[in-house]
Amino acid sequence: MPVSVRSAPFEPYAEVAAHQHAVFGGRGQFGATAVFVGTMRDFNEGDAVQGMTLEHYPGMTERHLDDICATASGRWPLLETLVIHRVGEIFPGEAIVLVVVWSAHRQAAFDACREIMEALKSRAPFWKKERLATGTRWVTGNTAGYPASKP
Amino acid sequence: MPVSVRSAPFEPYAEVAAHQHAVFGGRGQFGATAVFVGTMRDFNEGDAVQGMTLEHYPGMTERHLDDICATASGRWPLLETLVIHRVGEIFPGEAIVLVVVWSAHRQAAFDACREIMEALKSRAPFWKKERLATGTRWVTGNTAGYPASKP
Amino acid sequence: MPLITLKLFASLAETHGWRERQRAWVAGIRVIDLWCAETGQSGLPARVLCARNMDYCPPETPVTPGDEIAFFPPVTGGAHAC
Amino acid sequence: MPLITLKLFASLAETHGWRERQRAWVAGIRVIDLWCAETGQSGLPARVLCARNMDYCPPETPVTPGDEIAFFPPVTGGAHAC
């Protein structure tokens, strides 16, 4: 159930494949894997964004990511979860967040992946600052999402 | 919006990364990617399964996968979809189905990925036959899932 | 002579021992009539689906010359029990 | 002398010009009192969150010796506008 906060770019799909191999080997009891990747876009609210700086609260961030995954594992029958979140200087096209859930069945995998992502956005201490041509600005709110259905 | 039916094993996460690079290059307008991978498990209904044979209806299968993706693209603002489905002789641990949706926002990506997967299971003409130690048997029904929320 | 193509898939192909055959088209014939003529049954079992030219169709659908008519069991795509 | 650690993050750190400092613990002090003492403000703005020992807490939470108290703006994790 690892979570990690990374200051260097990561390749999300290579991470998923490597983690799955490390945990399950060549086969296993998981039939369903749900993955979400959030990637830095090159525009926001009409302005071209050249890059972004993501700040976090070392220690508190990891603890809350752990809690979020543990809570999801308590609500749904999950076999494994993986969360990776970037911090530091980020450029358009780079992956910011990866959430992966392995389960026997697709319903639990879809629900838990979505719920972990929503909880991460609403509770994990990360703050974004955009770099525009005209200077920098803090991002002050999250875009709307909604949590998974109740199990 | 490609769909493909493959008779050889495929590595789902390498496919996602390669397709994303081919379509979007190093950056793009997608902020959200939702992925579902269905993998062959080594048990079902209490019996150890040694392998599986997936039959399809060439032509009709591809047409229905295309229709399912087109319908999802009409309901949600998607930037790209990718569906790959295995047929033929399949062994435990091998990927059977990959569904990927790229969108600007996570809500559309999650909803559309789930809906495509549910539609695929209920409408695309595939049939599974399990190989057990004691012989073979056709799988006669799908496990329960439920579609995405309405947009 | 106008032809139609018939196809069976999966357990239906195994049960009936064939996967594809061609038959002469007959005016007024419907999909259900083809099933009954080929299998000797008096109706379509509840768990048999049919398609005309690769689209799902009701058993009462009329058949036209050149049609491809398929019969198959309920579909079970996606991952194994996922 | 028992100490407490104070932290500010993101826009609050920039606005106030510091990220971390230590202060002597005073009996009966609450999280909100630390904010007011350090910033000269009379209350906690609506968009400022606080945490005690890395757990979110209400502003009225009592502070105990050795605590780490943090103030920060609403969180914005996940992808950029995804």
XYZ file of C-alpha atoms in Angstrom:
466
model
C 0.000 0.000 0.000
C 2.853 2.393 -0.763
C 2.472 6.144 -1.167
C 5.288 8.364 -2.273
C 5.961 12.026 -2.856
C 8.491 12.619 -5.631
C 10.505 15.677 -6.528
C 11.642 14.232 -9.884
C 9.513 13.402 -12.932
C 8.123 9.869 -13.071
C 6.631 7.745 -15.835
C 3.273 6.632 -14.426
C 2.676 3.576 -16.590
C 6.165 2.196 -16.017
C 5.493 2.624 -12.274
C 2.235 0.689 -12.478
C 3.818 -2.181 -14.407
C 6.844 -2.359 -12.097
C 4.794 -2.233 -8.918
C 2.363 -4.862 -10.150
C 5.242 -7.160 -11.026
C 6.897 -6.607 -7.649
C 3.728 -7.282 -5.666
C 1.975 -9.980 -7.662
C 4.662 -11.485 -9.860
C 3.377 -12.962 -13.081
C -0.114 -13.759 -11.854
C -2.470 -13.195 -8.994
C -5.924 -12.854 -7.641
C -6.550 -9.403 -9.094
C -8.907 -9.325 -12.027
C -9.386 -5.569 -12.051
C -6.951 -2.676 -12.021
C -8.188 0.921 -12.067
C -5.660 3.668 -12.706
C -5.953 7.439 -12.636
C -3.216 9.741 -13.867
C -3.384 13.512 -13.466
C -1.130 15.332 -15.903
C -0.120 18.977 -16.020
C -2.021 20.765 -18.737
C -0.643 23.791 -20.530
C -3.586 26.057 -19.881
C -5.799 26.951 -16.959
C -8.557 29.514 -16.728
C -7.636 30.902 -20.125
C -3.982 31.659 -19.402
C -1.075 29.763 -20.903
C 0.766 28.133 -18.023
C 4.485 27.622 -18.497
C 4.976 25.505 -15.429
C 3.952 24.947 -11.865
C 5.501 24.593 -8.452
C 3.927 22.131 -6.056
C 4.610 22.614 -2.364
C 3.722 20.062 0.291
C 3.974 19.521 4.046
C 6.584 16.771 4.447
C 5.362 14.191 6.905
C 1.747 15.344 7.032
C 1.288 14.718 3.304
C 2.554 11.147 3.472
C 0.527 10.439 6.591
C -2.673 11.649 4.952
C -2.018 9.697 1.758
C -1.502 6.591 3.912
C -4.732 7.281 5.793
C -6.666 7.801 2.569
C -5.485 4.458 1.171
C -6.141 2.654 4.452
C -9.656 4.081 4.575
C -10.359 2.917 1.033
C -8.971 -0.534 1.841
C -11.416 -0.674 4.746
C -14.400 0.231 2.577
C -13.670 -2.004 -0.409
C -11.983 -5.425 -0.821
C -8.717 -4.177 -2.320
C -5.619 -6.270 -2.921
C -3.189 -3.369 -3.304
C -3.032 0.394 -3.792
C -0.301 2.682 -5.109
C -0.199 6.479 -4.929
C 2.588 8.673 -6.315
C 2.415 12.486 -6.203
C 4.884 14.956 -7.672
C 6.140 18.053 -5.863
C 8.564 20.804 -6.874
C 8.979 22.316 -10.332
C 6.623 20.714 -12.822
C 6.290 21.322 -16.557
C 3.343 20.758 -18.942
C 2.960 17.146 -19.973
C 4.471 15.795 -16.760
C 2.488 13.435 -14.554
C 1.453 14.985 -11.241
C -0.501 12.235 -9.560
C -0.935 8.485 -10.026
C -3.557 6.424 -8.188
C -3.774 2.670 -8.790
C -6.090 0.108 -7.203
C -5.920 -3.654 -7.683
C -8.989 -5.699 -6.744
C -10.671 -8.944 -7.674
C -13.625 -7.068 -9.162
C -14.061 -3.974 -11.248
C -16.708 -2.297 -9.113
C -14.410 -2.046 -6.081
C -11.467 -0.989 -8.254
C -13.371 1.822 -9.967
C -15.007 3.064 -6.770
C -11.867 3.012 -4.662
C -9.670 4.651 -7.302
C -12.107 7.509 -7.621
C -12.567 7.885 -3.892
C -8.809 7.952 -3.239
C -8.380 10.641 -5.890
C -11.191 12.793 -4.460
C -9.893 12.406 -0.905
C -6.382 13.271 -2.053
C -7.583 16.470 -3.689
C -9.648 17.541 -0.714
C -7.389 16.532 2.202
C -3.733 15.936 1.297
C -1.634 19.053 1.967
C -0.359 20.150 -1.450
C -0.383 23.682 -2.831
C 0.066 24.727 -6.436
C 1.618 27.864 -7.815
C 1.404 28.520 -11.540
C 4.141 30.144 -13.563
C 2.588 32.371 -16.244
C 4.288 34.635 -18.764
C 3.209 37.526 -16.533
C 4.411 36.101 -13.198
C 3.274 33.506 -10.706
C -0.029 32.908 -8.956
C -1.243 30.504 -6.312
C -4.075 28.195 -7.331
C -6.730 28.854 -4.737
C -9.301 26.131 -5.244
C -9.892 22.717 -6.634
C -11.994 21.943 -9.631
C -15.190 20.044 -8.948
C -15.184 16.286 -8.743
C -17.353 13.932 -6.852
C -16.653 10.814 -4.877
C -17.373 7.251 -5.805
C -20.719 5.676 -5.130
C -21.144 4.054 -1.779
C -20.175 0.385 -1.820
C -10.384 6.462 -30.945
C -8.806 3.118 -31.883
C -10.165 -0.249 -30.820
C -8.356 -3.480 -31.463
C -8.848 -7.183 -30.950
C -5.569 -9.025 -30.385
C -4.753 -12.700 -30.557
C -1.314 -12.232 -28.946
C -0.504 -11.108 -25.383
C -0.076 -7.367 -24.874
C 1.447 -5.239 -22.129
C -1.347 -2.812 -21.208
C 0.741 -0.055 -19.610
C 3.242 0.022 -22.475
C 0.254 0.365 -24.810
C -1.139 3.308 -22.840
C 2.207 5.124 -22.796
C 2.862 4.519 -26.503
C -0.608 5.573 -27.586
C -0.522 8.707 -25.474
C 2.824 9.673 -26.958
C 1.598 9.012 -30.508
C -1.588 11.066 -30.060
C -0.528 13.919 -27.808
C 3.264 14.019 -28.074
C 4.966 15.417 -25.034
C 2.108 17.563 -23.830
C -1.528 18.280 -24.404
C -4.864 19.438 -23.164
C -5.591 16.292 -21.207
C -5.350 16.641 -17.452
C -7.026 13.360 -16.613
C -6.450 9.807 -17.800
C -8.569 6.935 -16.479
C -7.440 3.389 -17.230
C -9.044 0.037 -16.566
C -7.237 -3.258 -17.065
C -8.967 -6.611 -16.736
C -6.549 -9.449 -16.088
C -7.108 -13.167 -16.149
C -7.305 -14.508 -12.620
C -6.331 -18.040 -11.711
C -9.556 -18.945 -9.996
C -13.260 -18.577 -10.685
C -16.219 -19.904 -8.756
C -13.925 -21.953 -6.580
C -12.164 -23.907 -9.314
C -8.553 -23.428 -10.292
C -8.532 -22.209 -13.874
C -5.538 -23.141 -15.986
C -6.398 -20.957 -18.916
C -9.162 -19.593 -21.041
C -10.159 -19.367 -24.663
C -11.879 -16.202 -25.813
C -13.925 -16.373 -28.973
C -15.290 -13.333 -30.780
C -17.312 -12.421 -33.866
C -14.809 -10.788 -36.202
C -16.273 -7.616 -37.637
C -19.216 -7.351 -35.274
C -16.934 -7.121 -32.254
C -14.889 -4.260 -33.681
C -18.004 -2.457 -34.846
C -19.563 -2.640 -31.396
C -16.380 -1.499 -29.671
C -16.269 1.466 -32.065
C -19.924 2.259 -31.336
C -19.369 2.042 -27.579
C -16.463 4.504 -27.724
C -18.350 6.845 -30.060
C -21.338 6.829 -27.715
C -19.123 7.675 -24.738
C -17.456 10.466 -26.711
C -20.899 11.895 -27.375
C -21.889 11.848 -23.712
C -18.662 13.237 -22.216
C -16.024 15.696 -23.453
C -13.298 13.157 -24.220
C -10.051 13.875 -26.025
C -9.191 10.263 -26.889
C -10.141 6.687 -26.099
C -8.282 3.398 -26.534
C -9.712 -0.120 -26.206
C -7.728 -3.338 -26.634
C -9.297 -6.777 -26.083
C -7.580 -10.154 -26.225
C -8.999 -13.211 -27.941
C -7.706 -16.756 -28.346
C -5.767 -18.791 -25.786
C -5.198 -16.783 -22.599
C -3.261 -17.730 -19.473
C -3.545 -16.483 -15.866
C -1.812 -13.158 -15.356
C -2.360 -12.006 -18.938
C -4.266 -8.821 -19.679
C -7.632 -9.427 -21.297
C -9.036 -5.940 -21.710
C -7.673 -2.394 -21.604
C -9.891 0.708 -21.612
C -8.291 4.161 -21.541
C -9.951 7.585 -21.614
C -8.160 10.931 -21.878
C -10.095 14.055 -20.914
C -9.474 17.538 -19.573
C -11.204 16.685 -16.300
C -11.294 13.694 -14.028
C -15.069 13.390 -13.724
C -15.527 12.763 -17.448
C -12.534 10.406 -17.551
C -13.756 8.274 -14.630
C -17.367 8.165 -15.829
C -16.545 7.373 -19.449
C -13.960 4.686 -18.626
C -16.456 2.889 -16.424
C -19.283 3.210 -18.915
C -17.170 1.890 -21.790
C -16.151 -1.106 -19.676
C -19.750 -1.871 -18.666
C -21.001 -1.498 -22.245
C -18.197 -3.732 -23.504
C -19.128 -6.476 -21.056
C -22.820 -6.306 -21.843
C -22.781 -5.787 -25.626
C -19.505 -6.691 -27.353
C -19.643 -10.242 -28.772
C -17.003 -12.173 -26.854
C -17.411 -15.618 -25.291
C -15.182 -17.236 -22.710
C -14.399 -20.879 -22.211
C -12.395 -21.900 -19.163
C -9.842 -24.678 -19.142
C -9.965 -26.527 -15.818
C -8.042 -29.583 -14.661
C -11.255 -31.534 -15.252
C -12.046 -30.212 -18.725
C -13.459 -27.078 -20.281
C -16.599 -25.087 -19.587
C -18.252 -22.052 -21.149
C -18.684 -19.038 -18.898
C -22.376 -18.332 -19.060
C -22.814 -14.973 -17.415
C -21.082 -11.780 -16.485
C -20.319 -10.715 -12.958
C -22.242 -7.730 -11.711
C -21.004 -4.242 -12.367
C -22.843 -1.015 -12.759
C -22.477 1.840 -15.181
C -21.087 5.288 -14.497
C -23.248 8.044 -13.107
C -25.126 10.087 -15.621
C -23.176 13.191 -16.673
C -30.037 -17.657 -56.598
C -29.845 -15.148 -53.726
C -27.977 -16.504 -50.696
C -27.812 -15.783 -46.997
C -24.992 -16.669 -44.636
C -25.675 -18.291 -41.264
C -23.228 -18.280 -38.370
C -23.121 -19.907 -34.955
C -20.673 -18.977 -32.197
C -19.277 -20.390 -28.973
C -21.348 -23.082 -27.256
C -23.963 -22.978 -30.046
C -21.335 -23.850 -32.635
C -20.163 -26.771 -30.495
C -23.656 -28.027 -29.763
C -24.798 -27.952 -33.369
C -21.489 -28.944 -34.926
C -21.153 -26.147 -37.473
C -19.994 -22.512 -37.513
C -21.006 -21.172 -40.884
C -23.165 -22.229 -43.795
C -24.991 -20.671 -46.703
C -28.616 -21.158 -47.564
C -30.886 -19.989 -50.325
C -32.919 -16.905 -49.447
C -36.682 -17.441 -49.429
C -39.122 -14.553 -49.701
C -40.733 -13.602 -46.388
C -38.330 -15.555 -44.206
C -37.470 -14.185 -40.770
C -34.442 -14.718 -38.505
C -36.413 -17.030 -36.198
C -37.467 -19.154 -39.172
C -33.821 -19.776 -40.065
C -33.071 -20.905 -36.501
C -35.976 -23.341 -36.500
C -35.167 -24.703 -39.967
C -31.518 -25.348 -39.125
C -31.961 -26.733 -35.615
C -35.309 -28.452 -35.843
C -36.433 -26.518 -32.755
C -39.799 -24.831 -32.525
C -38.531 -21.530 -31.153
C -35.484 -19.548 -30.073
C -34.242 -20.456 -26.558
C -34.206 -17.550 -24.109
C -30.413 -17.543 -23.915
C -29.803 -17.360 -27.651
C -29.190 -13.929 -29.180
C -29.350 -13.097 -32.853
C -27.751 -10.540 -35.110
C -28.470 -9.475 -38.672
C -25.497 -8.036 -40.539
C -23.588 -7.668 -37.263
C -26.294 -5.755 -35.393
C -28.355 -7.305 -32.636
C -31.895 -7.899 -33.874
C -35.230 -9.309 -32.660
C -35.961 -12.875 -33.836
C -38.876 -11.633 -35.942
C -36.631 -9.474 -38.133
C -37.164 -10.124 -41.870
C -34.163 -11.475 -43.772
C -33.148 -9.941 -47.090
C -30.916 -11.447 -49.799
C -27.202 -11.344 -48.943
C -27.805 -11.002 -45.191
C -25.438 -12.479 -42.623
C -27.487 -13.932 -39.775
C -25.733 -15.032 -36.561
C -26.886 -16.861 -33.440
C -24.887 -16.877 -30.224
C -25.130 -17.173 -26.430
C -25.065 -14.157 -24.069
C -21.735 -12.344 -24.309
C -19.081 -12.571 -21.608
C -16.409 -10.051 -22.576
C -13.993 -8.255 -20.353
C -11.716 -9.856 -17.844
C -12.218 -13.186 -16.251
C -14.794 -12.566 -13.547
C -13.589 -9.019 -13.073
C 11.704 25.752 28.720
C 9.103 23.781 26.731
C 8.931 24.794 23.067
C 6.429 24.590 20.253
C 7.157 24.705 16.529
C 5.135 26.918 14.176
C 4.952 26.415 10.426
C 3.432 28.360 7.556
C 3.022 27.003 4.036
C 2.433 28.247 0.503
C 0.900 31.727 0.176
C 0.866 32.204 3.961
C 4.631 31.687 4.138
C 5.122 34.229 1.366
C 2.739 36.773 2.866
C 4.223 36.599 6.337
C 7.838 36.139 5.295
C 8.658 33.052 7.343
C 8.154 29.288 7.159
C 9.115 27.942 10.530
C 9.892 29.299 13.988
C 9.953 28.100 17.552
C 8.204 29.731 20.457
C 7.997 29.092 24.175
C 4.932 27.147 25.222
C 2.562 28.991 27.539
C 0.000 27.157 29.676
C -3.554 27.327 28.319
C -2.596 28.568 24.888
C -4.697 27.466 21.906
C -3.884 27.190 18.188
C -5.861 30.338 17.368
C -3.905 32.286 20.017
C -0.628 31.405 18.268
C -1.968 32.677 14.954
C -3.078 35.966 16.460
C 0.156 36.443 18.395
C 2.343 35.841 15.347
C 0.335 37.764 12.759
C -1.180 40.540 14.856
C -4.616 39.579 13.480
C -7.675 39.278 15.708
C -8.871 35.945 14.292
C -8.207 33.173 11.796
C -9.288 34.051 8.231
C -11.858 31.693 6.740
C -9.415 30.352 4.162
C -6.683 29.468 6.646
C -6.530 25.852 7.865
C -4.599 24.645 10.872
C -3.003 21.379 11.906
C -1.601 20.150 15.212
C 1.076 17.491 14.916
C 0.158 16.930 11.282
C -3.561 16.409 11.863
C -6.157 18.950 10.854
C -7.585 20.622 13.981
C -10.096 23.292 14.988
C -8.555 26.688 15.874
C -9.642 26.309 19.494
C -7.503 23.188 20.018
C -5.255 23.455 23.107
C -1.526 23.384 22.435
C 0.739 21.133 24.521
C 4.522 21.331 24.940
C 6.476 20.027 21.952
C 3.548 20.427 19.523
C 4.054 21.286 15.865
C 1.363 23.757 14.797
C 0.909 24.596 11.114
C -1.192 27.117 9.216
C -1.876 26.855 5.508
C -4.343 27.755 2.747
C -6.884 25.287 1.332
C -5.133 22.380 -0.363
C -4.971 21.995 -4.141
C -3.459 18.560 -4.777
C -3.898 16.359 -7.756
C -3.370 17.356 -11.343
C -3.542 20.860 -12.660
C -7.253 21.562 -13.032
C -8.042 17.918 -13.679
